[in-house]
Tab-separated table of C-alpha atoms in Angstrom:
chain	number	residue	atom	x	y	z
A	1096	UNK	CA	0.000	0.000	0.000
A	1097	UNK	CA	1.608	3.226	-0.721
A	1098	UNK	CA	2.125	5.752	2.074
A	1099	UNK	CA	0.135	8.225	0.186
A	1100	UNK	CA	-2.900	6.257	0.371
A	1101	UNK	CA	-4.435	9.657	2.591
A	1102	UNK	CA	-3.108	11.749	0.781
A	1103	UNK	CA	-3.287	14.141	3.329
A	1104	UNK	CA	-1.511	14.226	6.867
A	1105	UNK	CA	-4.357	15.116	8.695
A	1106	UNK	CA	-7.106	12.447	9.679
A	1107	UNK	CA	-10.437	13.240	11.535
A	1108	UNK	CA	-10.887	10.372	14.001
A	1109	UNK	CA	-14.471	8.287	13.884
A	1110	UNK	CA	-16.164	9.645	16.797
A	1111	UNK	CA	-19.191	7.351	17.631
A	1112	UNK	CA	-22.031	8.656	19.566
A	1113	UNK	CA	-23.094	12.070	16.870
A	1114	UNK	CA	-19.943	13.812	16.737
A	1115	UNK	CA	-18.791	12.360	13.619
A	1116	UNK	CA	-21.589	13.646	10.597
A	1117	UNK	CA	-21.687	13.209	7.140
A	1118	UNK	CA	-21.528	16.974	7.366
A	1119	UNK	CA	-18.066	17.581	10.008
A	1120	UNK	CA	-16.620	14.550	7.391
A	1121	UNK	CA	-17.563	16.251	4.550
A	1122	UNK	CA	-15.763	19.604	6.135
A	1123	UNK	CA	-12.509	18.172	6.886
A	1124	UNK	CA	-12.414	16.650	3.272
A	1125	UNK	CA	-13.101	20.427	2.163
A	1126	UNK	CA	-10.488	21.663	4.083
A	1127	UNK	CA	-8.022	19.159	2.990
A	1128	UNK	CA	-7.939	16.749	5.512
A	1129	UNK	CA	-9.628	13.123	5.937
A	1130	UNK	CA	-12.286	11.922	7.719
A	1131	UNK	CA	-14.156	9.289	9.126
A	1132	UNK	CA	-17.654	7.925	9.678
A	1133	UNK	CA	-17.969	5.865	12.952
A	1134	UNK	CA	-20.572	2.395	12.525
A	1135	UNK	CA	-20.629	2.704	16.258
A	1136	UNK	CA	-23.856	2.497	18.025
A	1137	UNK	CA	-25.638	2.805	14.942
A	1138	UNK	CA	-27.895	0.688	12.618
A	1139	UNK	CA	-27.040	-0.580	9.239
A	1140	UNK	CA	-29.394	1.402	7.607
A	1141	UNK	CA	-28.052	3.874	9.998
A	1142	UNK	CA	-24.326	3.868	8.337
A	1143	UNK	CA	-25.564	2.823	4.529
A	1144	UNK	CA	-27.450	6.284	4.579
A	1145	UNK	CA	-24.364	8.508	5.907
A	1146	UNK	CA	-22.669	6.475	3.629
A	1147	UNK	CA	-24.907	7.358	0.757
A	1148	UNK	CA	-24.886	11.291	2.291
A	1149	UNK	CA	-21.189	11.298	1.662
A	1150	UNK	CA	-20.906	10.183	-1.637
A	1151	UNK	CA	-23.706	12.957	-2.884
A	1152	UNK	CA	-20.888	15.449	-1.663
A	1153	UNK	CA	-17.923	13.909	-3.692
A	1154	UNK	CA	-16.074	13.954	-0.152
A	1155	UNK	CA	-13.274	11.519	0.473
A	1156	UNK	CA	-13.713	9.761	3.482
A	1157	UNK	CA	-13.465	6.027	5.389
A	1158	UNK	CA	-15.902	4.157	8.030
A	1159	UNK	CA	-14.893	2.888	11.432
A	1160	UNK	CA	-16.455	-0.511	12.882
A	1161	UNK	CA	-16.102	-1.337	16.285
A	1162	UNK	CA	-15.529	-5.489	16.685
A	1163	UNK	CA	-17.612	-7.142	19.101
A	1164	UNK	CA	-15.839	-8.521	21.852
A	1165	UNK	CA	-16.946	-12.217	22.401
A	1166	UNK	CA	-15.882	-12.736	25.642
A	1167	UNK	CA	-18.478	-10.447	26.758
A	1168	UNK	CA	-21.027	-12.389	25.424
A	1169	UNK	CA	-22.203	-13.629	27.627
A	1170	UNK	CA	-19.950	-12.161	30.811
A	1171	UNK	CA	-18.996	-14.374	33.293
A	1172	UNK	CA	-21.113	-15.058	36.558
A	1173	UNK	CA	-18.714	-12.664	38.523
A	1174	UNK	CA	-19.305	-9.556	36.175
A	1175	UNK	CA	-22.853	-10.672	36.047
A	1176	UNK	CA	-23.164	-9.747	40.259
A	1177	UNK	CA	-20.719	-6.605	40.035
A	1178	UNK	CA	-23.120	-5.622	37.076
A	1179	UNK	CA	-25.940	-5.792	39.256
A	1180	UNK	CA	-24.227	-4.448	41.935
A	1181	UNK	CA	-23.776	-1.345	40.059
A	1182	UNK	CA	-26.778	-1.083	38.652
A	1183	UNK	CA	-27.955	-0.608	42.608
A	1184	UNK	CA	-24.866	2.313	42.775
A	1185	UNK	CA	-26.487	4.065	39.908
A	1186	UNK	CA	-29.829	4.710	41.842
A	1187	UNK	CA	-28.850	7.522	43.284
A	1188	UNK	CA	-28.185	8.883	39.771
A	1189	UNK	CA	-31.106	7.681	38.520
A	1190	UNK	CA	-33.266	9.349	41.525
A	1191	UNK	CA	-31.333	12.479	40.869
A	1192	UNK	CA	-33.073	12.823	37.511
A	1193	UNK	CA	-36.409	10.662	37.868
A	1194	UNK	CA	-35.373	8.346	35.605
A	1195	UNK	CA	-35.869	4.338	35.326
A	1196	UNK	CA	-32.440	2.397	34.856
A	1197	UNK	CA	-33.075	0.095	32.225
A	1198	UNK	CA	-32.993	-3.809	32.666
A	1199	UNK	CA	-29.332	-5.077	31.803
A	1200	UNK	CA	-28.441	-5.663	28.183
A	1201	UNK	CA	-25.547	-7.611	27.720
A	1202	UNK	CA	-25.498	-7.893	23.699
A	1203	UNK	CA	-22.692	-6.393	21.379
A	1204	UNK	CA	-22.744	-4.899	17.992
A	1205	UNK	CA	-26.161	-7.062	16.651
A	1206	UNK	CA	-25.523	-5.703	13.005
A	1207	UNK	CA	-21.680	-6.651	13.127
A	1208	UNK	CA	-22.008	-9.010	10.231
A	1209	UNK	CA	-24.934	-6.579	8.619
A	1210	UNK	CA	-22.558	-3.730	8.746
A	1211	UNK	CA	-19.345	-6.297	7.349
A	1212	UNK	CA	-22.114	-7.824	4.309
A	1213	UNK	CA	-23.292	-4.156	3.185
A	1214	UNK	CA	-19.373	-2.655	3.283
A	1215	UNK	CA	-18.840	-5.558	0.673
A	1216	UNK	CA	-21.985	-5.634	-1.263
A	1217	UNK	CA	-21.121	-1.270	-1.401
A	1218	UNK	CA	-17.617	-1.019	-0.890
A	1219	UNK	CA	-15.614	2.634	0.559
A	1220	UNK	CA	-12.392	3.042	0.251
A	1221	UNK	CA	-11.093	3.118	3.774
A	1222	UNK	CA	-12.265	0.910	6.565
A	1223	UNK	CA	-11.148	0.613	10.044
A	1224	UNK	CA	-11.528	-1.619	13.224
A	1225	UNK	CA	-11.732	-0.686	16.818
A	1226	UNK	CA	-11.263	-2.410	20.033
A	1227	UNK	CA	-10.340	-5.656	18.088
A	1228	UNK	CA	-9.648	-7.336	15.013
A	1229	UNK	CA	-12.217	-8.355	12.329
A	1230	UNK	CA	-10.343	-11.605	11.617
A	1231	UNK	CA	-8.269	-12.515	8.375
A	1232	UNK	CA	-11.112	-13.893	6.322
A	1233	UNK	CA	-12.947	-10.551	6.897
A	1234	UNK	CA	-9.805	-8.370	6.038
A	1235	UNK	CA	-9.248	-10.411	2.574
A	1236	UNK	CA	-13.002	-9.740	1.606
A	1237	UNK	CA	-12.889	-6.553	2.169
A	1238	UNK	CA	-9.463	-6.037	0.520
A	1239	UNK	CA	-11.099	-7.766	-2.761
A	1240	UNK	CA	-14.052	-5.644	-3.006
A	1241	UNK	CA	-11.981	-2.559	-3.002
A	1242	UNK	CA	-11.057	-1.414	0.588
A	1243	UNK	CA	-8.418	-0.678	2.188
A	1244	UNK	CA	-7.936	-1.995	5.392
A	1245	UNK	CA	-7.063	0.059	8.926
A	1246	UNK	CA	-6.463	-1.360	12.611
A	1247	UNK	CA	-6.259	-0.107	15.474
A	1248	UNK	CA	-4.224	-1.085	17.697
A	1249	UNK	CA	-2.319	0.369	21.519
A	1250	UNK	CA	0.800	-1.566	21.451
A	1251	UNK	CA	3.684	-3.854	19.688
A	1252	UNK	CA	1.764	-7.047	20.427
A	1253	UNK	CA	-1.705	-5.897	19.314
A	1254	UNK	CA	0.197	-4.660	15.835
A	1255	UNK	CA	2.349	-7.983	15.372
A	1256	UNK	CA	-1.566	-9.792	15.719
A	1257	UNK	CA	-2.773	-7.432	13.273
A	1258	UNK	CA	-0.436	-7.526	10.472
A	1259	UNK	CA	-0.749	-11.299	10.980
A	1260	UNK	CA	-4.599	-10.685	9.752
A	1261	UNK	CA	-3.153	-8.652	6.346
A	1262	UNK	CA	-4.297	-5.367	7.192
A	1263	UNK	CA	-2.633	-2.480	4.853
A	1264	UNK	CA	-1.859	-0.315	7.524
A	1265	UNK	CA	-2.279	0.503	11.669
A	1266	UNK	CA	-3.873	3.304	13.431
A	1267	UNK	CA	-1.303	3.153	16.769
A	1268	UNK	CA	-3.664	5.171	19.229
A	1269	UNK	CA	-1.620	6.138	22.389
A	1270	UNK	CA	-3.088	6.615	26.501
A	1271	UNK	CA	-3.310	10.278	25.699
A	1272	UNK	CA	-6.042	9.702	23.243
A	1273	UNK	CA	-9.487	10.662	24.574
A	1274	UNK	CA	-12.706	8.789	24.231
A	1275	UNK	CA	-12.108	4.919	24.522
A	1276	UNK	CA	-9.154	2.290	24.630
A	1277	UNK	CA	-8.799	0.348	21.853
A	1278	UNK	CA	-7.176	-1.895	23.204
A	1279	UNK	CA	-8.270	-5.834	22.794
A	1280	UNK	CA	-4.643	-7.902	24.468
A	1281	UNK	CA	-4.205	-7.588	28.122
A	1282	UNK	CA	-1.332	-5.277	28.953
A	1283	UNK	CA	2.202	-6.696	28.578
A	1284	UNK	CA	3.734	-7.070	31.826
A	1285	UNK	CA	6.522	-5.954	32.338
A	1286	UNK	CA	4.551	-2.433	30.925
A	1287	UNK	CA	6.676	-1.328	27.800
A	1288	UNK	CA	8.848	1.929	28.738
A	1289	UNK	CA	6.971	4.497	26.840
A	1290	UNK	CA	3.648	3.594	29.122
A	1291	UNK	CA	6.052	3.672	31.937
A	1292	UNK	CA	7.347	6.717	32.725
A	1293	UNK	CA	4.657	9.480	32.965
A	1294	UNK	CA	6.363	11.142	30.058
A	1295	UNK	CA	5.704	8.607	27.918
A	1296	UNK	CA	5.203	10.406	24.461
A	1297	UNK	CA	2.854	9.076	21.088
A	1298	UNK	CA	6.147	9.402	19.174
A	1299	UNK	CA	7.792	6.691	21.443
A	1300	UNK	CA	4.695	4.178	21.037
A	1301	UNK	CA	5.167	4.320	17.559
A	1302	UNK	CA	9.251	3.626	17.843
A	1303	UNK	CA	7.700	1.009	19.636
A	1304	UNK	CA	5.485	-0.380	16.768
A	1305	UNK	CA	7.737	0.473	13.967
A	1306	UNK	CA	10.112	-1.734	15.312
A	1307	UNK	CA	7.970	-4.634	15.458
A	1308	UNK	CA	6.109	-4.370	12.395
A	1309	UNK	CA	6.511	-3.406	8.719
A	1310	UNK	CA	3.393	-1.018	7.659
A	1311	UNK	CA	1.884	2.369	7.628
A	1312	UNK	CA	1.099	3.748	10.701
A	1313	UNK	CA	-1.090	6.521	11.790
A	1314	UNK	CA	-0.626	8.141	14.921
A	1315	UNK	CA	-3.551	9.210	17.289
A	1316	UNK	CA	-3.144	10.714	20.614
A	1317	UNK	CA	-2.343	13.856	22.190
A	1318	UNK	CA	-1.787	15.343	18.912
A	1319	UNK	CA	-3.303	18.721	18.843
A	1320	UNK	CA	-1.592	21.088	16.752
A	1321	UNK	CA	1.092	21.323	14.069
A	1322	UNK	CA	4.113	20.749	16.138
A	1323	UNK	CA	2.271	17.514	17.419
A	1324	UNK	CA	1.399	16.654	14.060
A	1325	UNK	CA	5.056	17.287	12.888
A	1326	UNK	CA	6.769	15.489	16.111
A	1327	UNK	CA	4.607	12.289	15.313
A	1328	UNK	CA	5.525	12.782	11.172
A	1329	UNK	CA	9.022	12.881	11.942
A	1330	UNK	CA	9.090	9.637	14.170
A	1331	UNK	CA	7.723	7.521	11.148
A	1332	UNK	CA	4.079	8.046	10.925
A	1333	UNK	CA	2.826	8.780	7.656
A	1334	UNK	CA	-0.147	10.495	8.951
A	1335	UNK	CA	-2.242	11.502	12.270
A	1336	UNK	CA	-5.433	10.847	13.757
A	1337	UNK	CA	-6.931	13.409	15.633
A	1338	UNK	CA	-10.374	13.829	17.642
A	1339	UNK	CA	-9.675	15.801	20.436
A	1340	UNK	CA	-8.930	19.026	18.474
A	1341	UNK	CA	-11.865	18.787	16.700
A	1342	UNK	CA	-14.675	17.999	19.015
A	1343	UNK	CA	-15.449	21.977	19.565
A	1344	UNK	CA	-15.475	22.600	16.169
A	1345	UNK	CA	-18.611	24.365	14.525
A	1346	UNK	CA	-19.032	21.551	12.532
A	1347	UNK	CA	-18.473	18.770	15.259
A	1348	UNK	CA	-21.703	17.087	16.088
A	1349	UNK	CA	-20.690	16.939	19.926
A	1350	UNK	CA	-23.240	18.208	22.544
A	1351	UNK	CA	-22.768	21.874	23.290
A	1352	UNK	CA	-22.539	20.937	26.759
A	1353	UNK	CA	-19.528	18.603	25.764
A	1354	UNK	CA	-17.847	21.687	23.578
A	1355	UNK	CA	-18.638	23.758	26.973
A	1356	UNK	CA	-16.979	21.722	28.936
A	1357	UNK	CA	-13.670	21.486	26.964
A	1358	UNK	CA	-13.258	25.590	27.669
A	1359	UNK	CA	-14.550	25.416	30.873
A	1360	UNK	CA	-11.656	26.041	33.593
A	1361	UNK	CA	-13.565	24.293	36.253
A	1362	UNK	CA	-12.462	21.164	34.820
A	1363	UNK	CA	-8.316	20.830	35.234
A	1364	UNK	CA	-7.509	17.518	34.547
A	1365	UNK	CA	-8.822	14.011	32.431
A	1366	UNK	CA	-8.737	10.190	33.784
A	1367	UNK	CA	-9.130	7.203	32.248
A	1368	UNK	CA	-12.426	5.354	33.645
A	1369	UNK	CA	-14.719	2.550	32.637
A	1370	UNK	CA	-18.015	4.396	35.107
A	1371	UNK	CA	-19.690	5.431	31.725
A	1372	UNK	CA	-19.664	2.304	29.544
A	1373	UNK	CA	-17.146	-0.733	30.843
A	1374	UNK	CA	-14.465	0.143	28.805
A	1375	UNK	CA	-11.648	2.172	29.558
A	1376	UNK	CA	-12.292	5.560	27.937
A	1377	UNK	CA	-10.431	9.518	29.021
A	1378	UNK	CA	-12.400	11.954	30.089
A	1379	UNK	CA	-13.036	15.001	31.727
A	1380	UNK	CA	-12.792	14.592	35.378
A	1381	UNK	CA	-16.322	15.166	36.374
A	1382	UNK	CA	-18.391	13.998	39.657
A	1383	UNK	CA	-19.566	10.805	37.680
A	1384	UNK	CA	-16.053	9.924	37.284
A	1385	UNK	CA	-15.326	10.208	41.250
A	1386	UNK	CA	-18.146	8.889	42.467
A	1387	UNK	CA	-17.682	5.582	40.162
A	1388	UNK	CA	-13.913	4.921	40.542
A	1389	UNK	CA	-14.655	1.195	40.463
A	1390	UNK	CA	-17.067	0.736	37.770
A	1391	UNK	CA	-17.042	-3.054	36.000
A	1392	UNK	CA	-14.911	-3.734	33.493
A	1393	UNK	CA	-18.021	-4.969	31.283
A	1394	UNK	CA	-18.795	-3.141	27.846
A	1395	UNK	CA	-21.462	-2.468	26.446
A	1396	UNK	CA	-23.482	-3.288	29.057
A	1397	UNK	CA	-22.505	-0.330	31.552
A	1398	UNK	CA	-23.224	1.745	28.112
A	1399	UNK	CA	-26.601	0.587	28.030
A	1400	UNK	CA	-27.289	0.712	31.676
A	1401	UNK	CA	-26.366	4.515	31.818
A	1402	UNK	CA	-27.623	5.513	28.332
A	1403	UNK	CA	-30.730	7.597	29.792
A	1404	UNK	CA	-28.447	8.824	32.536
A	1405	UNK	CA	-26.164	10.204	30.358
A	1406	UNK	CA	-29.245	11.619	28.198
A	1407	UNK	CA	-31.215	13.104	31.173
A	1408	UNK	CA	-27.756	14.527	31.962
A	1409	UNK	CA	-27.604	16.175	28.722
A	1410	UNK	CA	-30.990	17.983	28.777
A	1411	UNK	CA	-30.558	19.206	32.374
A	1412	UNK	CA	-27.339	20.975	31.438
A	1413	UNK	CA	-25.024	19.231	33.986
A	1414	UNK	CA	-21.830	18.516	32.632
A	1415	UNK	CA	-20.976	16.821	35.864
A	1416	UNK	CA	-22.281	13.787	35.173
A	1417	UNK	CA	-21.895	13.531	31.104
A	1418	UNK	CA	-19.364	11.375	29.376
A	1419	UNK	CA	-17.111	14.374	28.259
A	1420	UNK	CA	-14.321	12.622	26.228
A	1421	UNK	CA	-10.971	14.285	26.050
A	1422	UNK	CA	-7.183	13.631	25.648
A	1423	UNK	CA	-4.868	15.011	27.209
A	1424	UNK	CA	-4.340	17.973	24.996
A	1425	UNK	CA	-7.959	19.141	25.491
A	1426	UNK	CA	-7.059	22.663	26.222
A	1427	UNK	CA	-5.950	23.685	23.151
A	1428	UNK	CA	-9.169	22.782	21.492
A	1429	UNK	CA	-10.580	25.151	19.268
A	1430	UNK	CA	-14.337	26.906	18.911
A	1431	UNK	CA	-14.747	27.786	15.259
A	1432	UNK	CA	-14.841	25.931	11.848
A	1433	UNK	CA	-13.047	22.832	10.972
A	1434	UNK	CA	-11.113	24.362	8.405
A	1435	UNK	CA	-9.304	26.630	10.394
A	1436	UNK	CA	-8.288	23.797	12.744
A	1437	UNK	CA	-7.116	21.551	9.681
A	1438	UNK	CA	-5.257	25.041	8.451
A	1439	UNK	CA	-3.663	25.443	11.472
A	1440	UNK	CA	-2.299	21.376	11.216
A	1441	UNK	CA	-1.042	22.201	7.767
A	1442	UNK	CA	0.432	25.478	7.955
A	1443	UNK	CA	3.705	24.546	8.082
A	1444	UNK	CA	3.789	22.068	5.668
């Protein structure tokens, strides 16, 4: 695959959950940058019609799945009780609001294979995987009708398993990133050095990669402006993912409150925590956060269980207990229109 594939250095990270539109897509394409559609939470029909949006426009642009994790289906009789067990913490929430908390739901991605069949029957020309890997078979199917195919993956291990599978290239997504982990191996023990020491940089992790595998890689995390976008370039990556710096965008299909919250000073630092859906995500340090340090490690069921939470949270205006995502770089965020945030990437190159 050649290294131009992009064709631009700048990458709009699939944000699932409304932030990532046809429309914000459609304006990083405009302004010279590439973005992608996230399959996340959403129906086939769902995706086929952003899908169908996009191609109206003439905007180039690629579509994220997220892989189901099978060992999650069903959990294990221990997550089952600390599942229910949290379900009785979230009363208080629930009370706060008058809200009901929803029975559990422990299925994945239902439309997994709907969403794989219609991205071969209708091909784009990017696809990538989150918080797993699709599986060899699935990779070579999509490769022959057309795609090119992305991984993501948050260390060496994860990118030795993926090239294994014949993917063209890796998205190497770093603990700075904000929104969810997507990582799918336990973490190597002894930790790798980069993770180690708090200064632990995206540049390193992919030194760390690079030496382990031959592909493309994309860097995502932390990466907020041009130096970042130049620091990550010059340590091998032939492009870089970013979400972060876009999320207050005009554009950006986040909830105000979320773009709020990113200029807000009452917020001062982000944490990585599982309270909102299972999986390890960075956020915003908000009162949600604190109050569930110890949430189970059990996705997406703790996603469905505080879905209407999160919405009643959302239409009373209180930030504190909304999943704001964010990296680590959230303060340089920008208000405004994408295209002076992609400008600002490129303005040096």
């Amino acid at each position: 695959m050649p290294h131009d594939l992009f064709g631009t250095p700048v990458i709009a990270a699939p944000m699932a959950g409304g932030t990532s539109t046809a429309a914000f897509v459609e304006a990083v394409h405009r302004a010279g940058g590439l973005g992608f559609l996230a399959a996340g939470y959403k129906s086939v029909a769902a995706m086929q019609a952003e899908i169908s949006t996009l191609r109206e426009s003439g905007a180039r642009f690629g579509m994220n799945v997220f892989v189901p994790d099978p060992a999650q289906l069903p959990p294990p009789a221990s997550v089952l009780a600390e599942l229910e067990d949290y379900r009785l913490q979230l009363r208080t929430d629930s009370r706060r609001y008058g809200v009901e908390l929803p029975q559990l739901r422990l299925d994945d991605d239902d439309e997994w294979q709907g969403k794989i069949d219609a991205l071969l029957s209708d091909p784009v020309e990017l696809v990538s995987f989150a918080f797993g890997l699709p599986g060899p078979d699935v990779v070579r199917a999509l490769q022959r009708a057309g795609s090119a195919v992305l991984a993501t993956v948050t260390t060496a291990a994860e990118a030795v398993q993926a090239a294994g599978q014949g993917v063209d290239a890796l998205v190497v997504q770093h603990t700075s990133a904000g929104g969810h982990s997507a990582a799918f191996l336990p973490a190597p023990e002894p930790r790798p050095a980069y993770a180690a020491r708090p200064g632990g940089t995206t540049a390193e992790l992919l030194a760390e990669v690079r030496s382990a595998v031959d592909l493309p890689l994309v860097a995502a995390g932390g990466i907020m402006d041009a130096a970042g976008l130049d620091a990550v370039l010059r340590a091998g990556a032939v492009a870089a993912q970013l979400g972060t710096a876009f999320l207050r965008t005009d554009q950006s299909g986040a909830k105000q409150l979320h773009k709020d919250a990113l200029a807000d000073p009452h917020f001062t630092r982000t944490r990585l925590t599982r309270a909102f859906t299972g999986r390890q995500a960075r956020a915003l340090e908000n009162e949600f956060v604190r109050d569930h340090p110890e949430a189970p490690e059990a996705y997406p069921a703790v996603h469905h269980l505080t879905a209407p939470l999160r919405a009643a949270a959302t239409a009373a205006g209180d930030a504190e207990r909304l999943n704001l995502w964010a990296g680590t770089g959230w303060r340089k965020a920008q208000a405004g229109p994408v295209a002076g945030v992609v400008q600002g990437l490129l303005a040096s190159r």
